[in-house]
CSV table of C-alpha atoms in Angstrom, one decimal:
chain,number,residue,atom,x,y,z
A,1,UNK,CA,4.5,-38.1,-1.9
A,2,UNK,CA,5.2,-36.7,1.6
A,3,UNK,CA,8.2,-34.2,1.8
A,4,UNK,CA,8.3,-33.8,-2.0
A,5,UNK,CA,7.7,-30.9,-4.4
A,6,UNK,CA,4.8,-31.6,-6.7
A,7,UNK,CA,3.7,-29.7,-9.8
A,8,UNK,CA,0.4,-29.8,-11.7
A,9,UNK,CA,0.2,-30.1,-15.4
A,10,UNK,CA,1.6,-27.5,-17.8
A,11,UNK,CA,-1.4,-27.6,-20.2
A,12,UNK,CA,-4.0,-26.9,-17.6
A,13,UNK,CA,-4.3,-26.0,-14.0
A,14,UNK,CA,-6.6,-26.5,-11.0
A,15,UNK,CA,-9.7,-24.3,-10.7
A,16,UNK,CA,-9.4,-21.2,-8.6
A,17,UNK,CA,-9.8,-21.5,-4.8
A,18,UNK,CA,-13.2,-19.9,-5.0
A,19,UNK,CA,-14.6,-22.9,-6.9
A,20,UNK,CA,-16.4,-25.6,-5.1
A,21,UNK,CA,-14.3,-28.6,-4.3
A,22,UNK,CA,-14.8,-31.5,-6.7
A,23,UNK,CA,-16.6,-34.7,-5.7
A,24,UNK,CA,-14.3,-37.0,-3.7
A,25,UNK,CA,-14.7,-39.9,-1.3
A,26,UNK,CA,-12.0,-39.0,1.2
A,27,UNK,CA,-8.5,-37.6,1.7
A,28,UNK,CA,-5.9,-39.9,3.0
A,29,UNK,CA,-2.8,-39.3,5.1
A,30,UNK,CA,-3.7,-35.8,6.4
A,31,UNK,CA,-2.2,-37.1,9.7
A,32,UNK,CA,1.2,-36.5,8.1
A,33,UNK,CA,0.8,-32.8,8.4
A,34,UNK,CA,0.6,-30.5,11.4
A,35,UNK,CA,-0.3,-27.3,9.4
A,36,UNK,CA,-1.6,-26.2,6.0
A,37,UNK,CA,-0.3,-23.0,4.4
A,38,UNK,CA,-2.0,-21.8,1.3
A,39,UNK,CA,-0.1,-19.1,-0.7
A,40,UNK,CA,-2.4,-17.6,-3.3
A,41,UNK,CA,-2.6,-14.4,-5.3
A,42,UNK,CA,-5.3,-12.7,-3.2
A,43,UNK,CA,-4.4,-9.2,-1.9
A,44,UNK,CA,-2.5,-8.9,1.3
A,45,UNK,CA,-4.6,-6.0,2.4
A,46,UNK,CA,-7.1,-3.5,1.2
A,47,UNK,CA,-5.8,-0.5,3.2
A,48,UNK,CA,-3.2,1.8,1.7
A,49,UNK,CA,-1.5,1.7,5.1
A,50,UNK,CA,-0.6,-1.9,4.5
A,51,UNK,CA,2.8,-2.4,2.8
A,52,UNK,CA,5.6,-5.0,2.5
A,53,UNK,CA,7.3,-3.7,5.7
A,54,UNK,CA,4.2,-3.9,7.8
A,55,UNK,CA,3.0,-7.2,6.3
A,56,UNK,CA,6.3,-9.1,6.9
A,57,UNK,CA,6.7,-7.5,10.4
A,58,UNK,CA,9.9,-5.9,9.1
A,59,UNK,CA,8.7,-2.5,10.3
A,60,UNK,CA,8.6,-3.8,13.9
A,61,UNK,CA,12.3,-4.6,13.6
A,62,UNK,CA,13.0,-1.2,12.1
A,63,UNK,CA,11.1,0.6,14.8
A,64,UNK,CA,13.0,-1.2,17.5
A,65,UNK,CA,16.2,-0.3,15.8
A,66,UNK,CA,15.4,3.4,15.6
A,67,UNK,CA,14.7,3.5,19.4
A,68,UNK,CA,18.4,2.6,19.8
A,69,UNK,CA,19.6,5.7,18.0
A,70,UNK,CA,21.2,8.1,20.6
A,71,UNK,CA,18.8,11.0,19.8
A,72,UNK,CA,15.8,8.7,20.3
A,73,UNK,CA,17.2,7.5,23.7
A,74,UNK,CA,17.8,11.1,24.8
A,75,UNK,CA,14.2,12.0,23.9
A,76,UNK,CA,12.8,8.8,25.4
A,77,UNK,CA,11.2,7.7,22.2
A,78,UNK,CA,9.5,4.2,22.2
A,79,UNK,CA,8.8,2.0,19.2
A,80,UNK,CA,5.4,3.5,18.8
A,81,UNK,CA,7.0,6.8,17.9
A,82,UNK,CA,8.0,5.4,14.6
A,83,UNK,CA,4.6,4.2,13.6
A,84,UNK,CA,2.4,6.1,11.2
A,85,UNK,CA,-0.7,4.5,12.6
A,86,UNK,CA,-0.7,6.0,16.1
A,87,UNK,CA,-0.5,9.5,17.6
A,88,UNK,CA,2.9,10.8,18.7
A,89,UNK,CA,5.3,10.3,15.8
A,90,UNK,CA,3.0,10.5,12.8
A,91,UNK,CA,1.9,13.7,11.0
A,92,UNK,CA,-1.4,14.6,12.4
A,93,UNK,CA,-2.5,16.8,9.5
A,94,UNK,CA,-2.7,13.7,7.3
A,95,UNK,CA,-2.9,11.2,10.2
A,96,UNK,CA,0.0,9.2,8.8
A,97,UNK,CA,-1.5,8.8,5.3
A,98,UNK,CA,1.1,11.1,3.7
A,99,UNK,CA,-1.6,12.5,1.5
A,100,UNK,CA,-4.7,14.8,1.7
A,101,UNK,CA,-7.9,13.8,0.1
A,102,UNK,CA,-9.4,16.5,-2.2
A,103,UNK,CA,-13.2,16.4,-2.6
A,104,UNK,CA,-13.9,16.8,-6.4
A,105,UNK,CA,-17.7,16.7,-5.8
A,106,UNK,CA,-19.0,15.2,-9.1
A,107,UNK,CA,-15.6,13.6,-9.9
A,108,UNK,CA,-13.6,10.9,-8.2
A,109,UNK,CA,-11.6,12.1,-5.2
A,110,UNK,CA,-8.1,13.2,-5.8
A,111,UNK,CA,-5.1,13.0,-3.5
A,112,UNK,CA,-2.2,15.4,-3.0
A,113,UNK,CA,0.9,15.1,-0.9
A,114,UNK,CA,0.4,16.4,2.6
A,115,UNK,CA,1.8,20.0,2.8
A,116,UNK,CA,2.9,19.5,6.4
A,117,UNK,CA,5.1,16.3,6.0
A,118,UNK,CA,5.6,16.3,2.3
A,119,UNK,CA,4.2,12.8,2.0
A,120,UNK,CA,6.6,11.4,4.6
A,121,UNK,CA,3.9,10.5,7.1
A,122,UNK,CA,5.9,11.4,10.2
A,123,UNK,CA,6.2,14.7,12.0
A,124,UNK,CA,9.4,16.8,12.1
A,125,UNK,CA,10.6,15.5,15.5
A,126,UNK,CA,10.4,11.9,14.4
A,127,UNK,CA,12.2,12.6,11.1
A,128,UNK,CA,15.1,14.1,13.0
A,129,UNK,CA,16.1,10.7,14.3
A,130,UNK,CA,18.5,9.3,11.7
A,131,UNK,CA,20.2,5.9,11.3
A,132,UNK,CA,23.3,6.4,9.2
A,133,UNK,CA,21.8,9.6,7.8
A,134,UNK,CA,18.4,8.1,7.0
A,135,UNK,CA,15.0,8.7,8.7
A,136,UNK,CA,12.4,6.0,9.1
A,137,UNK,CA,10.5,7.7,6.2
A,138,UNK,CA,13.7,7.5,4.0
A,139,UNK,CA,13.9,3.7,4.8
A,140,UNK,CA,10.3,3.1,3.8
A,141,UNK,CA,10.9,4.8,0.5
A,142,UNK,CA,13.9,2.5,-0.2
A,143,UNK,CA,13.7,-0.6,-2.3
A,144,UNK,CA,14.6,-3.9,-0.7
A,145,UNK,CA,18.0,-4.0,-2.5
A,146,UNK,CA,18.9,-0.5,-1.3
A,147,UNK,CA,17.8,-1.3,2.3
A,148,UNK,CA,20.1,-4.4,2.2
A,149,UNK,CA,23.0,-2.0,1.7
A,150,UNK,CA,22.0,0.2,4.6
A,151,UNK,CA,21.3,-2.7,7.1
A,152,UNK,CA,24.0,-5.1,6.0
A,153,UNK,CA,25.4,-5.2,9.5
A,154,UNK,CA,22.0,-5.7,11.2
A,155,UNK,CA,21.4,-9.5,11.0
A,156,UNK,CA,17.8,-9.6,12.2
A,157,UNK,CA,16.8,-7.0,9.6
A,158,UNK,CA,19.0,-8.6,6.9
A,159,UNK,CA,17.3,-12.0,7.3
A,160,UNK,CA,13.9,-10.6,6.3
A,161,UNK,CA,15.3,-8.4,3.5
A,162,UNK,CA,17.3,-11.3,2.0
A,163,UNK,CA,14.1,-13.5,2.0
A,164,UNK,CA,12.2,-10.7,0.2
A,165,UNK,CA,15.0,-10.5,-2.4
A,166,UNK,CA,15.2,-14.2,-2.8
A,167,UNK,CA,11.5,-14.5,-3.9
A,168,UNK,CA,12.1,-11.8,-6.6
A,169,UNK,CA,10.9,-8.7,-4.7
A,170,UNK,CA,14.2,-6.8,-4.5
A,171,UNK,CA,12.7,-4.0,-6.5
A,172,UNK,CA,9.8,-3.3,-4.2
A,173,UNK,CA,9.7,-0.2,-2.0
A,174,UNK,CA,9.4,-1.2,1.7
A,175,UNK,CA,6.6,1.3,2.2
A,176,UNK,CA,4.8,0.6,-1.2
A,177,UNK,CA,1.0,0.5,-0.7
A,178,UNK,CA,-0.4,-3.0,-0.7
A,179,UNK,CA,-3.2,-1.8,-3.1
A,180,UNK,CA,-0.6,-1.3,-5.8
A,181,UNK,CA,0.8,-4.9,-5.7
A,182,UNK,CA,0.0,-7.4,-8.4
A,183,UNK,CA,-1.4,-10.9,-7.6
A,184,UNK,CA,2.0,-12.4,-8.2
A,185,UNK,CA,3.8,-9.9,-6.0
A,186,UNK,CA,1.2,-10.5,-3.2
A,187,UNK,CA,1.7,-14.2,-3.4
A,188,UNK,CA,5.5,-13.9,-3.2
A,189,UNK,CA,5.2,-11.5,-0.3
A,190,UNK,CA,3.1,-14.1,1.6
A,191,UNK,CA,5.7,-16.8,0.7
A,192,UNK,CA,8.5,-14.6,2.1
A,193,UNK,CA,6.6,-14.2,5.3
A,194,UNK,CA,6.3,-18.0,5.6
A,195,UNK,CA,10.0,-18.5,4.7
A,196,UNK,CA,11.1,-16.0,7.4
A,197,UNK,CA,9.5,-18.1,10.1
A,198,UNK,CA,11.3,-20.9,11.9
A,199,UNK,CA,10.7,-24.0,9.9
A,200,UNK,CA,8.9,-26.6,12.0
A,201,UNK,CA,8.5,-29.4,9.4
A,202,UNK,CA,5.4,-31.5,8.7
A,203,UNK,CA,3.7,-28.5,7.0
A,204,UNK,CA,1.8,-28.7,3.6
A,205,UNK,CA,2.4,-25.7,1.4
A,206,UNK,CA,0.1,-25.0,-1.6
A,207,UNK,CA,1.4,-22.4,-4.1
A,208,UNK,CA,-0.6,-21.1,-7.0
A,209,UNK,CA,1.7,-20.2,-9.9
A,210,UNK,CA,4.4,-18.5,-7.8
A,211,UNK,CA,6.7,-17.8,-10.8
A,212,UNK,CA,4.2,-15.4,-12.5
A,213,UNK,CA,6.2,-12.4,-13.7
A,214,UNK,CA,9.5,-13.6,-12.5
A,215,UNK,CA,12.8,-13.5,-14.4
A,216,UNK,CA,14.4,-17.0,-14.8
A,217,UNK,CA,17.2,-16.0,-12.3
A,218,UNK,CA,14.6,-15.2,-9.7
A,219,UNK,CA,12.8,-18.4,-10.5
A,220,UNK,CA,16.0,-20.3,-9.6
A,221,UNK,CA,16.3,-18.4,-6.3
A,222,UNK,CA,12.6,-19.2,-5.5
A,223,UNK,CA,13.2,-22.9,-6.3
A,224,UNK,CA,16.2,-22.9,-4.0
A,225,UNK,CA,14.0,-21.7,-1.2
A,226,UNK,CA,11.3,-24.3,-1.9
A,227,UNK,CA,13.9,-27.0,-1.8
A,228,UNK,CA,15.0,-25.8,1.6
A,229,UNK,CA,11.3,-26.1,2.7
A,230,UNK,CA,11.3,-29.6,1.4
A,231,UNK,CA,14.5,-30.6,3.0
A,232,UNK,CA,13.2,-29.3,6.4
A,233,UNK,CA,10.6,-32.0,6.3
A,234,UNK,CA,7.7,-30.2,4.6
A,235,UNK,CA,5.6,-31.0,1.5
A,236,UNK,CA,5.2,-28.3,-1.3
A,237,UNK,CA,2.5,-28.6,-3.9
A,238,UNK,CA,3.0,-26.1,-6.8
A,239,UNK,CA,0.3,-25.3,-9.3
A,240,UNK,CA,2.6,-24.2,-12.1
A,241,UNK,CA,2.7,-24.2,-16.0
A,242,UNK,CA,6.4,-23.3,-16.1
A,243,UNK,CA,8.2,-26.3,-17.6
A,244,UNK,CA,11.5,-25.5,-15.8
A,245,UNK,CA,9.6,-25.8,-12.5
A,246,UNK,CA,7.8,-28.9,-13.6
A,247,UNK,CA,11.0,-30.6,-14.6
A,248,UNK,CA,12.4,-30.0,-11.0
A,249,UNK,CA,9.4,-31.6,-9.3
A,250,UNK,CA,9.8,-34.9,-7.5
A,251,UNK,CA,6.2,-35.9,-8.4
A,252,UNK,CA,3.9,-34.7,-11.1
A,253,UNK,CA,0.1,-34.8,-11.1
A,254,UNK,CA,-1.3,-34.3,-14.6
A,255,UNK,CA,-4.9,-33.1,-14.8
A,256,UNK,CA,-7.0,-33.3,-18.0
A,257,UNK,CA,-7.3,-34.6,-20.5
A,258,UNK,CA,-8.4,-31.1,-21.7
A,259,UNK,CA,-9.3,-27.9,-20.0
A,260,UNK,CA,-12.5,-26.6,-18.3
A,261,UNK,CA,-15.4,-29.1,-18.7
A,262,UNK,CA,-13.1,-31.4,-20.6
A,263,UNK,CA,-10.7,-31.7,-17.7
A,264,UNK,CA,-10.9,-32.8,-14.0
A,265,UNK,CA,-9.5,-36.2,-14.5
A,266,UNK,CA,-6.1,-37.4,-13.2
A,267,UNK,CA,-4.5,-38.4,-16.5
A,268,UNK,CA,-1.3,-39.6,-14.9
A,269,UNK,CA,0.7,-39.2,-11.7
A,270,UNK,CA,4.4,-40.1,-11.2
A,271,UNK,CA,7.8,-38.9,-12.1
A,272,UNK,CA,8.7,-36.9,-15.2
A,273,UNK,CA,9.5,-39.8,-17.5
A,274,UNK,CA,6.3,-41.6,-16.6
A,275,UNK,CA,4.3,-38.5,-17.6
A,276,UNK,CA,6.2,-38.2,-20.9
A,277,UNK,CA,5.3,-41.8,-21.8
A,278,UNK,CA,1.6,-41.2,-21.3
A,279,UNK,CA,0.1,-40.7,-24.7
A,280,UNK,CA,-2.9,-38.7,-23.5
A,281,UNK,CA,-0.8,-36.3,-21.5
A,282,UNK,CA,-0.5,-32.8,-23.0
A,283,UNK,CA,2.0,-32.0,-20.2
A,284,UNK,CA,4.1,-35.0,-21.3
A,285,UNK,CA,4.1,-33.9,-24.9
A,286,UNK,CA,5.2,-30.4,-23.8
A,287,UNK,CA,8.0,-31.9,-21.7
A,288,UNK,CA,9.2,-34.0,-24.6
A,289,UNK,CA,9.3,-31.1,-26.9
A,290,UNK,CA,11.0,-28.9,-24.3
A,291,UNK,CA,13.7,-31.5,-23.7
A,292,UNK,CA,14.3,-32.2,-27.4
A,293,UNK,CA,16.6,-29.3,-28.1
A,294,UNK,CA,18.8,-30.4,-25.2
A,295,UNK,CA,19.1,-33.9,-26.7
């Protein structure tokens, strides 16, 4: 089972990570792995300042890039100048938030764009530094796909942008607040961060329904990346009801025979054909019916 892609049953799934682990005697073969990476749907951050660019460290690359612009060199700007979290380059009226909080007294607070920076978070001097006609604020307002066009000749930036696009996040704005991301988007963002790292091998990855909300084309791109992880000497466990993904797994673990209190038992484990032949397996039944139209 090591260095394989595994998928849990289609008809039911494992309990959420917050649940207490089930009774077990021991876990074998943990010595095969050097590291565990759990990619779930929990938020990537509770602060509006957290966004895809900051979470994936892409903003660090962009800040370094902007220090190489001739105007930034003449003015002696360092990378910190292009951060909205520290004094110097940010708008001090909104302290880099891009918005001003309005106290509504007996109602919930409201927010309006900062009148000084117009919601761009940076001061005028910082916004004067342009890369191919775009300020750092303009870049943060771009989607991943648009940024790929702008930075197509900057390999270190393109590597991270391509990984974000490959996990189905090409439509996200780089500076989009983390508090607005769905659970599925947060999970794929975490996955993109792991995929952007140098693969060491001997790592166990556990993913909780990573295809949630994805178009089938994006699912294919995601599976291509998971296969690359596998081929680099890692093991990937995917909790997933999508039959296309289950069909691509090297090894299936079918939990049941029902859901909730009626589940918790390993109905069968093995390759796809073995699961299909197990009469108690609802996953096997779903796979048989899914394959029937294809002959």
